[in-house]
Amino acid sequence: MPHVVTQACCGDASCVFACPVNAIHPTPDEPDFGLAEMLYIDPVSCVDCGACVTACPVGAISAQDKLTDDQLPFVDVNALFHAEPRDHPAQAPVTPVLARTGGDELRVAIVGSGPAALYTADELLKRPGVRVTVLDRLPTPHGLVRAGVAPDHQTTKGIDRLFRQIEDQDGFAYALGVEVGTDITHAELAAHHHAVVYATGASADRRLGIPGEDLPGSATATAFVAWYNGHPEHADRTFDLSGDRVVVVGNGNVALDVARILATDPARLSSTDIADHALEALRASSVREIVLLGRRGAADAAFTLPELLGLVARDDIAIAVEGDDLLTASEDATTQQKLQVLRSAAARPARPGARRIVFRFASSPTSLEGTRGVESVLVRRNAVVTDAAGVRRAVATDDTDSIATTLVLRSIGYRGTAIPGVPFDEVTATIPHERGRVVGLPGSYVVGWIKRGPSGFIGTNKSCAQETVDTLVADANAGRLTSPIRPARAMLELVESRAGAPVDRAGWRAIDRQERLDGAPAGRPRRKMVRVPELVAAAAVADGPGRRRRRPGRARR
């Protein structure tokens, strides 16, 4: 019985390296494993050895005879992308050797602690004689895995087990609760390390640029996601859920996450790690319909096939499709599958009483209307045309209507933000680089979304990190890195004098342990602490005899 990759796939590609028969691949039009939205197992080549199951960091692979009903559609999806024989080159990780001389350790600081940062740390620590310090402005690590992945996607959050293994390696250290540019400058960080790697992501949102965008009731999907995931900077936010409809502008995976959480019975979320304040607000919510506005047609939707399959498998959510006949022809197999899934969902019998998600394609907001806050969205109908170059684009029409709502969440893309002392491209909102080497700033490197823009998936950061680390190692071997002029401990003393002692690995583990203990009585994976003083106090429990006690750091905003 062959094995099957399900919707929890993270694109990490660890399964690819583990497979002895080279049976795991992306779709035919995605030859780059690092950029694929999902991987698929060839049912003919699979020898049912189970090596991929052990290698998968999020438990996304299962034997076909053990799939749940919700996972059964992935049997056909995996088979579809292997219908035609293809010659796949075997994948093998390559680890360039670090040829250090003189016996001194290579000290590297990584700014940011999300997947890109931890994959970078892992790649560096594969070489002996390397020490890595991971810094983050928050007292908790793991970036979007902790604060971005939806609480009902606990299998995806399971990648934190892999992160724990990375953290446990010799040479790994945390300095959490430290903001580079405020608590320590780039120049000071560089003075204590051979190299500095920036993995700060893309935390700012793109704007719609329409009238009324700054009215109360207009917010970003990013802020809403951070709110329900317990991000300390968003714990005190409020969102108006008193109306019966929410409009989400965009139709990528984040937009689907927001819509799904709003449409989910709070009782179903009570066994997840959703923040307590969000759970209580959702229990009082009056929202019954969530409208997703997509500028172009369904064939151009940004959400991935796995996320769409996961949504339509829900028997407690009604799905409607508007603005597109769903009959668009496409040579792309993934797009064909998306359209088929949407057609099937739109044709389902009505589900009385169920909350409803409406996919409204070929529609663009032109203004948000209201006096003291958002009361409606003026929406323009678009015609989707294909230009001479074969590119599908939206052309505005004169057909408009109004959608009543008191809450609009935009989810149309993200931007990186500048770091003091580090080059920044305002157009691309990234740090300019050459294969991960920051242009004009020797000894500095970049990885993740701040390197390539907001694209790819969790596992994409692995190949991205490999490229950056290969460049860093090549520079080290060529003698291009400057030796630190200050000892490693001096950096921690400098930060402590300004903002209190950083949270180290033991402190993070104390936070993690306490959250899991707090969640256990209610059958939850964890109960998140959402304020910085509370998190720092929990980290202080890790202090033992002879260790310097942490002082509460200032609250971050």
Coordinates of C-alpha atoms in Angstrom, one line a residue, residues 35 58 71 75 85 123 132 153 166 170 200 204 220 244 257-258 266 294 435 443 458 466 490 495 506:
L35 CA 9.7 26.5 -4.1
V58 CA 5.0 17.6 10.6
Q71 CA -7.4 13.0 3.7
V75 CA -4.8 9.8 -2.9
P85 CA 6.5 9.0 -16.5
E123 CA 23.0 24.3 8.3
V132 CA 25.4 30.3 16.6
H153 CA -3.4 23.5 11.9
I166 CA 18.1 22.2 16.2
D170 CA 26.0 22.0 20.7
T200 CA 13.7 39.2 10.0
A204 CA 4.5 45.0 7.3
T220 CA -4.9 43.8 8.3
D244 CA -23.0 39.3 10.6
D257 CA -7.0 31.0 7.4
V258 CA -8.8 34.1 8.6
P266 CA -15.4 28.2 18.9
G294 CA -10.3 38.2 -5.4
R435 CA 23.3 34.6 -3.2
G443 CA 30.3 39.9 6.8
I458 CA 7.9 26.8 5.6
Q466 CA 21.4 26.3 2.3
A490 CA 30.5 40.8 26.2
V495 CA 22.4 44.0 26.1
A506 CA 16.6 27.3 29.2

